[in-house]
């Protein structure tokens, strides 16, 4: 007996009811991004492994233990399923010299892969909307990216998503803070958990990002990076905050916001909700001015953020937002060989007029086809038997108006009748 096959753990199918929801979500996302001048870019899902090691950092959770890496059996190349999109986007920008002559505002939507412990809001294949900008060094673009988030929550009908910001300063400033942090944690060595001990001399900043409750008090009292920032970094941070204040956008400065990827500098931010349990960060990003050079390009200011699609969709549902599944306008019922031929002509003719048609396929009695028509949610059934076929006619029946009579019409008059009645019923429902 053959064993049934299942999807890989932590990787989900998105079934049609759900996928329709996703498409509506993506429509909103694309319209929103267009409103800010962002253009799409599509990168491969597989990239050379060294790209992620260099971009994200060797001593990060992602690179240390979450990447799906493998050797291409055909040529021995080390490859990785992308765990995030920024590295690949920067690679593409460098490879195609995109930022040389003009600034770029780019976005992508797609799968990411991380070998994490699957739980609500945390999967091994998940989706991100990634938004990146290149060539703009001032705090204006950081602020714009943050305000974009606020507008999107409005567009999606979401509230209660709170903004946290921080500044990571520049590498020299972080180096001084790092030294102070190591001293502080060494003085409190007995309070460190295993993770923290391991990170103490490799990536002490990341200790602050711990999710271990027992470490919270220790981290809260640790030296704060913001106290090590010089005048320029502080001015940049203040520039971001000024725009946020002008826009009436509330925020909290979270000195422990450090992000799990090493490439960030200056502004970092997260949008967080308390409605999704532990996995409450729906959007996170910041500035990464050093990354383009680090990956072999010319010095280019850059800034970006990524949103977790699964978490946002869960939040929309949690808030009661359920986009209506788009029903077809017409379900086309037909029986008999001649009826089938006419039905195809009618269906294509209606579609030419912008009417959505679900054509019955697979045979069956009129009665069973009418049941399917009712179940489809269509506004009308168009019914063609061999009698109708012989005279070039069809029956039009409203499936929504209670007890409405069937009309026999010439097939060439169907579109007009359907469009007329669709408009009437739209007006009725607006009056209600
Ligand atoms: P977290 O702290 O939740 O692990 P992160 O810092 O690893 O998040 P980023 O790499 O900044 O997350 O990714 C941006 C967004 O992508 C997150 O805010 C989250 O919404 C989403 N995300 C990250 N990892 C996962 C995952 N394994 N499953 C689902 N969504 C995820
Ligand atoms: Mg993570």
mmCIF file of C-alpha atoms in Angstrom, residues 14-334:
data_model
loop_
_atom_site.group_PDB
_atom_site.id
_atom_site.type_symbol
_atom_site.label_atom_id
_atom_site.label_comp_id
_atom_site.label_asym_id
_atom_site.label_seq_id
_atom_site.Cartn_x
_atom_site.Cartn_y
_atom_site.Cartn_z
ATOM 1 C CA UNK A 14 -3.508 28.041 0.750
ATOM 2 C CA UNK A 15 -6.842 26.624 -0.387
ATOM 3 C CA UNK A 16 -9.223 28.552 -2.688
ATOM 4 C CA UNK A 17 -11.412 30.193 0.015
ATOM 5 C CA UNK A 18 -8.273 31.388 1.707
ATOM 6 C CA UNK A 19 -6.387 32.153 -1.508
ATOM 7 C CA UNK A 20 -9.169 34.489 -2.656
ATOM 8 C CA UNK A 21 -8.686 36.348 0.579
ATOM 9 C CA UNK A 22 -4.939 36.523 -0.164
ATOM 10 C CA UNK A 23 -5.564 37.925 -3.640
ATOM 11 C CA UNK A 24 -7.775 40.697 -2.285
ATOM 12 C CA UNK A 25 -5.074 41.427 0.268
ATOM 13 C CA UNK A 26 -2.462 41.581 -2.492
ATOM 14 C CA UNK A 27 -4.663 43.921 -4.547
ATOM 15 C CA UNK A 28 -4.764 46.302 -1.590
ATOM 16 C CA UNK A 29 -0.987 45.980 -1.155
ATOM 17 C CA UNK A 30 -0.249 46.747 -4.810
ATOM 18 C CA UNK A 31 -2.582 49.760 -4.892
ATOM 19 C CA UNK A 32 -1.015 51.086 -1.692
ATOM 20 C CA UNK A 33 2.550 50.680 -3.021
ATOM 21 C CA UNK A 34 1.654 52.372 -6.292
ATOM 22 C CA UNK A 35 0.433 55.328 -4.248
ATOM 23 C CA UNK A 36 4.015 55.790 -3.013
ATOM 24 C CA UNK A 37 5.764 55.221 -6.329
ATOM 25 C CA UNK A 38 7.082 51.712 -5.624
ATOM 26 C CA UNK A 39 7.820 49.380 -8.536
ATOM 27 C CA UNK A 40 7.831 45.578 -8.523
ATOM 28 C CA UNK A 41 10.934 43.408 -8.720
ATOM 29 C CA UNK A 42 10.964 39.586 -8.791
ATOM 30 C CA UNK A 43 14.036 37.704 -7.613
ATOM 31 C CA UNK A 44 14.747 33.971 -7.588
ATOM 32 C CA UNK A 45 13.692 31.967 -4.540
ATOM 33 C CA UNK A 46 17.078 30.213 -4.529
ATOM 34 C CA UNK A 47 20.280 32.208 -4.101
ATOM 35 C CA UNK A 48 23.944 31.310 -3.522
ATOM 36 C CA UNK A 49 24.418 30.463 0.179
ATOM 37 C CA UNK A 50 27.331 32.935 0.653
ATOM 38 C CA UNK A 51 24.946 35.807 -0.182
ATOM 39 C CA UNK A 52 22.950 35.233 3.007
ATOM 40 C CA UNK A 53 26.016 34.529 5.137
ATOM 41 C CA UNK A 54 27.521 37.842 4.075
ATOM 42 C CA UNK A 55 24.323 39.889 4.207
ATOM 43 C CA UNK A 56 22.502 38.624 7.268
ATOM 44 C CA UNK A 57 25.600 37.793 9.342
ATOM 45 C CA UNK A 58 27.215 34.483 10.312
ATOM 46 C CA UNK A 59 26.169 34.761 13.957
ATOM 47 C CA UNK A 60 22.456 35.272 13.532
ATOM 48 C CA UNK A 61 19.653 32.814 14.251
ATOM 49 C CA UNK A 62 18.758 32.744 10.587
ATOM 50 C CA UNK A 63 22.210 31.807 9.293
ATOM 51 C CA UNK A 64 23.192 29.629 12.231
ATOM 52 C CA UNK A 65 20.161 27.390 12.312
ATOM 53 C CA UNK A 66 17.206 28.404 10.153
ATOM 54 C CA UNK A 67 18.394 28.215 6.543
ATOM 55 C CA UNK A 68 17.376 25.557 4.050
ATOM 56 C CA UNK A 69 20.785 25.116 2.457
ATOM 57 C CA UNK A 70 21.846 22.373 0.117
ATOM 58 C CA UNK A 71 24.431 21.486 -2.449
ATOM 59 C CA UNK A 72 23.232 21.490 -6.033
ATOM 60 C CA UNK A 73 23.804 17.864 -6.983
ATOM 61 C CA UNK A 74 24.550 18.763 -10.578
ATOM 62 C CA UNK A 75 27.350 21.290 -10.135
ATOM 63 C CA UNK A 76 28.247 21.271 -6.450
ATOM 64 C CA UNK A 77 27.135 24.870 -5.872
ATOM 65 C CA UNK A 78 26.038 25.834 -2.327
ATOM 66 C CA UNK A 79 22.473 27.135 -2.542
ATOM 67 C CA UNK A 80 19.846 28.343 -0.057
ATOM 68 C CA UNK A 81 16.087 28.883 -0.188
ATOM 69 C CA UNK A 82 15.805 32.581 0.597
ATOM 70 C CA UNK A 83 15.041 33.218 4.293
ATOM 71 C CA UNK A 84 14.337 36.908 3.554
ATOM 72 C CA UNK A 85 14.240 39.154 0.519
ATOM 73 C CA UNK A 86 16.591 42.057 1.179
ATOM 74 C CA UNK A 87 19.820 40.176 0.413
ATOM 75 C CA UNK A 88 18.551 38.979 -2.976
ATOM 76 C CA UNK A 89 17.129 42.398 -3.791
ATOM 77 C CA UNK A 90 20.454 44.092 -3.042
ATOM 78 C CA UNK A 91 22.256 41.454 -5.112
ATOM 79 C CA UNK A 92 19.927 42.211 -8.035
ATOM 80 C CA UNK A 93 20.354 45.972 -7.646
ATOM 81 C CA UNK A 94 24.144 45.573 -7.739
ATOM 82 C CA UNK A 95 24.145 42.991 -10.531
ATOM 83 C CA UNK A 96 21.974 45.148 -12.802
ATOM 84 C CA UNK A 97 23.415 48.464 -11.676
ATOM 85 C CA UNK A 98 19.908 49.698 -10.851
ATOM 86 C CA UNK A 99 20.822 52.413 -8.382
ATOM 87 C CA UNK A 100 23.653 53.961 -10.419
ATOM 88 C CA UNK A 101 21.680 56.628 -12.227
ATOM 89 C CA UNK A 102 18.543 57.005 -10.180
ATOM 90 C CA UNK A 103 17.049 56.288 -6.799
ATOM 91 C CA UNK A 104 14.915 53.190 -6.601
ATOM 92 C CA UNK A 105 11.766 52.338 -4.705
ATOM 93 C CA UNK A 106 11.142 48.595 -5.094
ATOM 94 C CA UNK A 107 8.859 45.916 -3.706
ATOM 95 C CA UNK A 108 8.255 42.173 -3.948
ATOM 96 C CA UNK A 109 5.770 39.685 -2.526
ATOM 97 C CA UNK A 110 6.718 36.060 -2.084
ATOM 98 C CA UNK A 111 7.734 32.973 -0.177
ATOM 99 C CA UNK A 112 10.528 32.906 2.399
ATOM 100 C CA UNK A 113 11.902 29.794 4.129
ATOM 101 C CA UNK A 114 13.196 29.420 7.669
ATOM 102 C CA UNK A 115 13.636 26.194 9.591
ATOM 103 C CA UNK A 116 11.879 27.401 12.743
ATOM 104 C CA UNK A 117 9.640 25.542 15.171
ATOM 105 C CA UNK A 118 6.192 25.781 13.550
ATOM 106 C CA UNK A 119 3.524 27.470 15.686
ATOM 107 C CA UNK A 120 0.757 29.984 15.195
ATOM 108 C CA UNK A 121 2.205 32.860 13.167
ATOM 109 C CA UNK A 122 5.528 31.079 12.650
ATOM 110 C CA UNK A 123 6.002 28.760 9.697
ATOM 111 C CA UNK A 124 8.826 27.217 7.690
ATOM 112 C CA UNK A 125 7.482 28.600 4.454
ATOM 113 C CA UNK A 126 5.887 31.996 4.944
ATOM 114 C CA UNK A 127 5.288 35.058 2.800
ATOM 115 C CA UNK A 128 6.584 38.556 3.018
ATOM 116 C CA UNK A 129 5.811 41.803 1.325
ATOM 117 C CA UNK A 130 9.258 43.411 1.069
ATOM 118 C CA UNK A 131 9.744 47.107 0.406
ATOM 119 C CA UNK A 132 13.220 48.527 -0.294
ATOM 120 C CA UNK A 133 14.647 51.900 -1.298
ATOM 121 C CA UNK A 134 18.079 52.735 -2.676
ATOM 122 C CA UNK A 135 19.982 55.998 -2.992
ATOM 123 C CA UNK A 136 18.211 58.090 -0.348
ATOM 124 C CA UNK A 137 20.296 58.908 2.731
ATOM 125 C CA UNK A 138 18.109 61.324 4.681
ATOM 126 C CA UNK A 139 15.637 60.609 7.457
ATOM 127 C CA UNK A 140 12.797 61.558 5.073
ATOM 128 C CA UNK A 141 12.642 58.160 3.390
ATOM 129 C CA UNK A 142 12.796 56.336 6.744
ATOM 130 C CA UNK A 143 9.856 58.431 7.939
ATOM 131 C CA UNK A 144 7.951 57.888 4.714
ATOM 132 C CA UNK A 145 8.375 54.122 5.039
ATOM 133 C CA UNK A 146 7.068 54.217 8.579
ATOM 134 C CA UNK A 147 4.071 56.360 7.616
ATOM 135 C CA UNK A 148 3.332 54.000 4.728
ATOM 136 C CA UNK A 149 2.667 51.325 7.327
ATOM 137 C CA UNK A 150 0.161 53.533 9.126
ATOM 138 C CA UNK A 151 -1.733 54.131 5.893
ATOM 139 C CA UNK A 152 -1.813 50.435 5.078
ATOM 140 C CA UNK A 153 -3.310 49.532 8.461
ATOM 141 C CA UNK A 154 -6.054 52.028 7.648
ATOM 142 C CA UNK A 155 -6.569 50.579 4.151
ATOM 143 C CA UNK A 156 -6.848 47.093 5.664
ATOM 144 C CA UNK A 157 -9.229 48.261 8.389
ATOM 145 C CA UNK A 158 -6.760 47.343 11.152
ATOM 146 C CA UNK A 159 -6.234 49.228 14.358
ATOM 147 C CA UNK A 160 -4.203 48.754 17.499
ATOM 148 C CA UNK A 161 -0.914 48.178 15.652
ATOM 149 C CA UNK A 162 1.717 50.058 17.586
ATOM 150 C CA UNK A 163 4.902 51.596 16.323
ATOM 151 C CA UNK A 164 8.248 51.068 18.011
ATOM 152 C CA UNK A 165 11.384 52.768 16.776
ATOM 153 C CA UNK A 166 15.040 52.876 17.719
ATOM 154 C CA UNK A 167 18.347 53.987 16.288
ATOM 155 C CA UNK A 168 21.262 51.582 15.965
ATOM 156 C CA UNK A 169 23.651 54.414 15.093
ATOM 157 C CA UNK A 170 26.715 53.759 12.984
ATOM 158 C CA UNK A 171 29.158 50.835 13.257
ATOM 159 C CA UNK A 172 31.757 52.849 15.278
ATOM 160 C CA UNK A 173 29.114 53.862 17.796
ATOM 161 C CA UNK A 174 27.865 50.308 18.033
ATOM 162 C CA UNK A 175 31.439 49.127 18.670
ATOM 163 C CA UNK A 176 31.725 51.345 21.763
ATOM 164 C CA UNK A 177 28.343 50.240 23.013
ATOM 165 C CA UNK A 178 29.276 46.624 22.313
ATOM 166 C CA UNK A 179 32.330 46.905 24.554
ATOM 167 C CA UNK A 180 30.215 48.388 27.363
ATOM 168 C CA UNK A 181 27.624 45.675 26.879
ATOM 169 C CA UNK A 182 30.189 42.869 27.100
ATOM 170 C CA UNK A 183 31.590 44.342 30.308
ATOM 171 C CA UNK A 184 28.065 44.607 31.765
ATOM 172 C CA UNK A 185 27.109 41.054 30.866
ATOM 173 C CA UNK A 186 30.457 39.696 32.115
ATOM 174 C CA UNK A 187 29.825 41.369 35.448
ATOM 175 C CA UNK A 188 26.463 39.553 35.528
ATOM 176 C CA UNK A 189 27.677 36.278 34.037
ATOM 177 C CA UNK A 190 25.735 34.147 36.561
ATOM 178 C CA UNK A 191 22.434 35.552 35.192
ATOM 179 C CA UNK A 192 23.068 34.685 31.536
ATOM 180 C CA UNK A 193 21.230 31.836 29.835
ATOM 181 C CA UNK A 194 22.955 29.453 27.411
ATOM 182 C CA UNK A 195 22.038 31.499 24.337
ATOM 183 C CA UNK A 196 23.390 34.664 25.893
ATOM 184 C CA UNK A 197 26.653 32.999 26.941
ATOM 185 C CA UNK A 198 27.144 31.824 23.401
ATOM 186 C CA UNK A 199 26.448 35.293 22.000
ATOM 187 C CA UNK A 200 28.446 37.251 24.568
ATOM 188 C CA UNK A 201 31.593 37.583 22.462
ATOM 189 C CA UNK A 202 30.110 37.104 19.009
ATOM 190 C CA UNK A 203 26.954 39.211 18.952
ATOM 191 C CA UNK A 204 26.152 40.694 22.393
ATOM 192 C CA UNK A 205 23.625 43.168 20.942
ATOM 193 C CA UNK A 206 21.439 40.234 20.019
ATOM 194 C CA UNK A 207 21.258 39.187 23.680
ATOM 195 C CA UNK A 208 18.968 42.201 24.120
ATOM 196 C CA UNK A 209 16.536 40.632 21.647
ATOM 197 C CA UNK A 210 16.054 37.571 23.885
ATOM 198 C CA UNK A 211 12.570 36.168 24.333
ATOM 199 C CA UNK A 212 13.542 34.491 27.634
ATOM 200 C CA UNK A 213 11.470 36.047 30.466
ATOM 201 C CA UNK A 214 14.208 35.278 32.999
ATOM 202 C CA UNK A 215 16.580 37.584 31.098
ATOM 203 C CA UNK A 216 14.245 40.580 30.832
ATOM 204 C CA UNK A 217 15.290 42.466 33.949
ATOM 205 C CA UNK A 218 18.978 42.038 33.164
ATOM 206 C CA UNK A 219 18.484 43.330 29.622
ATOM 207 C CA UNK A 220 16.312 46.237 30.694
ATOM 208 C CA UNK A 221 19.133 47.573 32.854
ATOM 209 C CA UNK A 222 21.882 47.046 30.242
ATOM 210 C CA UNK A 223 23.788 49.995 28.702
ATOM 211 C CA UNK A 224 21.637 51.610 26.045
ATOM 212 C CA UNK A 225 22.937 52.089 22.538
ATOM 213 C CA UNK A 226 21.215 55.451 22.261
ATOM 214 C CA UNK A 227 23.559 56.834 24.929
ATOM 215 C CA UNK A 228 26.505 56.095 22.610
ATOM 216 C CA UNK A 229 25.158 57.843 19.527
ATOM 217 C CA UNK A 230 27.033 60.876 18.186
ATOM 218 C CA UNK A 231 25.488 64.172 17.003
ATOM 219 C CA UNK A 232 24.917 63.049 13.428
ATOM 220 C CA UNK A 233 23.120 59.846 14.328
ATOM 221 C CA UNK A 234 20.996 61.672 16.876
ATOM 222 C CA UNK A 235 20.083 64.334 14.286
ATOM 223 C CA UNK A 236 19.015 61.636 11.837
ATOM 224 C CA UNK A 237 16.877 59.991 14.495
ATOM 225 C CA UNK A 238 15.363 63.338 15.444
ATOM 226 C CA UNK A 239 14.639 64.000 11.742
ATOM 227 C CA UNK A 240 12.598 60.815 11.539
ATOM 228 C CA UNK A 241 10.714 61.626 14.714
ATOM 229 C CA UNK A 242 9.905 65.151 13.590
ATOM 230 C CA UNK A 243 8.047 63.861 10.516
ATOM 231 C CA UNK A 244 6.216 61.295 12.660
ATOM 232 C CA UNK A 245 5.153 63.980 15.124
ATOM 233 C CA UNK A 246 4.029 66.302 12.296
ATOM 234 C CA UNK A 247 1.928 63.465 10.902
ATOM 235 C CA UNK A 248 0.392 62.821 14.324
ATOM 236 C CA UNK A 249 1.802 59.301 14.290
ATOM 237 C CA UNK A 250 2.259 57.973 17.843
ATOM 238 C CA UNK A 251 5.387 55.891 18.564
ATOM 239 C CA UNK A 252 7.489 54.537 21.370
ATOM 240 C CA UNK A 253 11.249 54.465 21.400
ATOM 241 C CA UNK A 254 12.256 50.935 22.339
ATOM 242 C CA UNK A 255 15.982 50.989 23.178
ATOM 243 C CA UNK A 256 16.082 47.191 22.965
ATOM 244 C CA UNK A 257 14.810 46.999 19.435
ATOM 245 C CA UNK A 258 17.857 45.569 17.653
ATOM 246 C CA UNK A 259 16.464 43.359 14.841
ATOM 247 C CA UNK A 260 17.627 39.840 14.084
ATOM 248 C CA UNK A 261 19.688 40.707 11.024
ATOM 249 C CA UNK A 262 23.113 42.316 11.235
ATOM 250 C CA UNK A 263 22.860 44.690 8.308
ATOM 251 C CA UNK A 264 20.858 47.480 9.931
ATOM 252 C CA UNK A 265 22.149 50.911 10.989
ATOM 253 C CA UNK A 266 20.494 54.132 12.208
ATOM 254 C CA UNK A 267 16.694 53.845 12.112
ATOM 255 C CA UNK A 268 15.008 50.534 12.919
ATOM 256 C CA UNK A 269 11.299 50.054 13.500
ATOM 257 C CA UNK A 270 8.642 47.450 14.156
ATOM 258 C CA UNK A 271 4.863 47.497 14.036
ATOM 259 C CA UNK A 272 3.481 45.272 16.777
ATOM 260 C CA UNK A 273 0.029 44.047 17.740
ATOM 261 C CA UNK A 274 -1.046 42.315 20.939
ATOM 262 C CA UNK A 275 -3.830 40.448 19.122
ATOM 263 C CA UNK A 276 -1.700 37.604 17.750
ATOM 264 C CA UNK A 277 -0.160 36.218 20.921
ATOM 265 C CA UNK A 278 3.616 35.841 20.993
ATOM 266 C CA UNK A 279 4.046 36.377 17.240
ATOM 267 C CA UNK A 280 2.958 40.019 17.330
ATOM 268 C CA UNK A 281 5.401 41.716 14.950
ATOM 269 C CA UNK A 282 3.620 42.235 11.629
ATOM 270 C CA UNK A 283 6.107 44.582 10.005
ATOM 271 C CA UNK A 284 9.763 45.280 10.661
ATOM 272 C CA UNK A 285 12.554 47.150 8.977
ATOM 273 C CA UNK A 286 15.124 49.879 8.994
ATOM 274 C CA UNK A 287 18.088 51.451 7.318
ATOM 275 C CA UNK A 288 20.942 49.323 5.943
ATOM 276 C CA UNK A 289 23.398 51.765 4.401
ATOM 277 C CA UNK A 290 26.378 49.412 4.595
ATOM 278 C CA UNK A 291 24.877 46.411 2.854
ATOM 279 C CA UNK A 292 25.384 47.377 -0.775
ATOM 280 C CA UNK A 293 29.143 47.854 -0.219
ATOM 281 C CA UNK A 294 29.300 44.735 1.918
ATOM 282 C CA UNK A 295 27.908 42.763 -1.023
ATOM 283 C CA UNK A 296 30.342 44.277 -3.499
ATOM 284 C CA UNK A 297 28.446 47.308 -4.842
ATOM 285 C CA UNK A 298 29.161 51.046 -4.721
ATOM 286 C CA UNK A 299 28.228 52.907 -1.523
ATOM 287 C CA UNK A 300 24.437 53.343 -1.696
ATOM 288 C CA UNK A 301 22.135 54.488 1.071
ATOM 289 C CA UNK A 302 19.311 52.002 1.581
ATOM 290 C CA UNK A 303 16.307 51.415 3.749
ATOM 291 C CA UNK A 304 13.477 48.899 3.786
ATOM 292 C CA UNK A 305 10.976 46.789 5.646
ATOM 293 C CA UNK A 306 9.166 43.473 5.414
ATOM 294 C CA UNK A 307 5.688 42.435 6.469
ATOM 295 C CA UNK A 308 4.568 38.944 7.372
ATOM 296 C CA UNK A 309 1.603 38.125 5.133
ATOM 297 C CA UNK A 310 0.293 35.217 7.258
ATOM 298 C CA UNK A 311 0.296 37.376 10.376
ATOM 299 C CA UNK A 312 -1.454 40.279 8.662
ATOM 300 C CA UNK A 313 -4.106 38.010 7.187
ATOM 301 C CA UNK A 314 -4.670 36.424 10.611
ATOM 302 C CA UNK A 315 -5.060 39.915 12.028
ATOM 303 C CA UNK A 316 -7.557 40.981 9.360
ATOM 304 C CA UNK A 317 -9.642 37.888 10.144
ATOM 305 C CA UNK A 318 -9.275 38.468 13.868
ATOM 306 C CA UNK A 319 -10.668 41.983 13.309
ATOM 307 C CA UNK A 320 -13.695 40.554 11.512
ATOM 308 C CA UNK A 321 -12.656 41.656 8.034
ATOM 309 C CA UNK A 322 -13.755 38.948 5.595
ATOM 310 C CA UNK A 323 -13.717 40.013 1.963
ATOM 311 C CA UNK A 324 -16.652 38.526 0.073
ATOM 312 C CA UNK A 325 -15.589 35.713 -2.239
ATOM 313 C CA UNK A 326 -16.228 36.987 -5.743
ATOM 314 C CA UNK A 327 -19.144 34.979 -7.189
ATOM 315 C CA UNK A 328 -19.586 34.529 -10.952
ATOM 316 C CA UNK A 329 -22.306 36.560 -12.670
ATOM 317 C CA UNK A 330 -23.608 33.605 -14.631
ATOM 318 C CA UNK A 331 -23.679 29.831 -14.194
ATOM 319 C CA UNK A 332 -24.160 28.241 -17.593
ATOM 320 C CA UNK A 333 -26.365 25.119 -17.568
ATOM 321 C CA UNK A 334 -26.590 23.031 -20.732
#
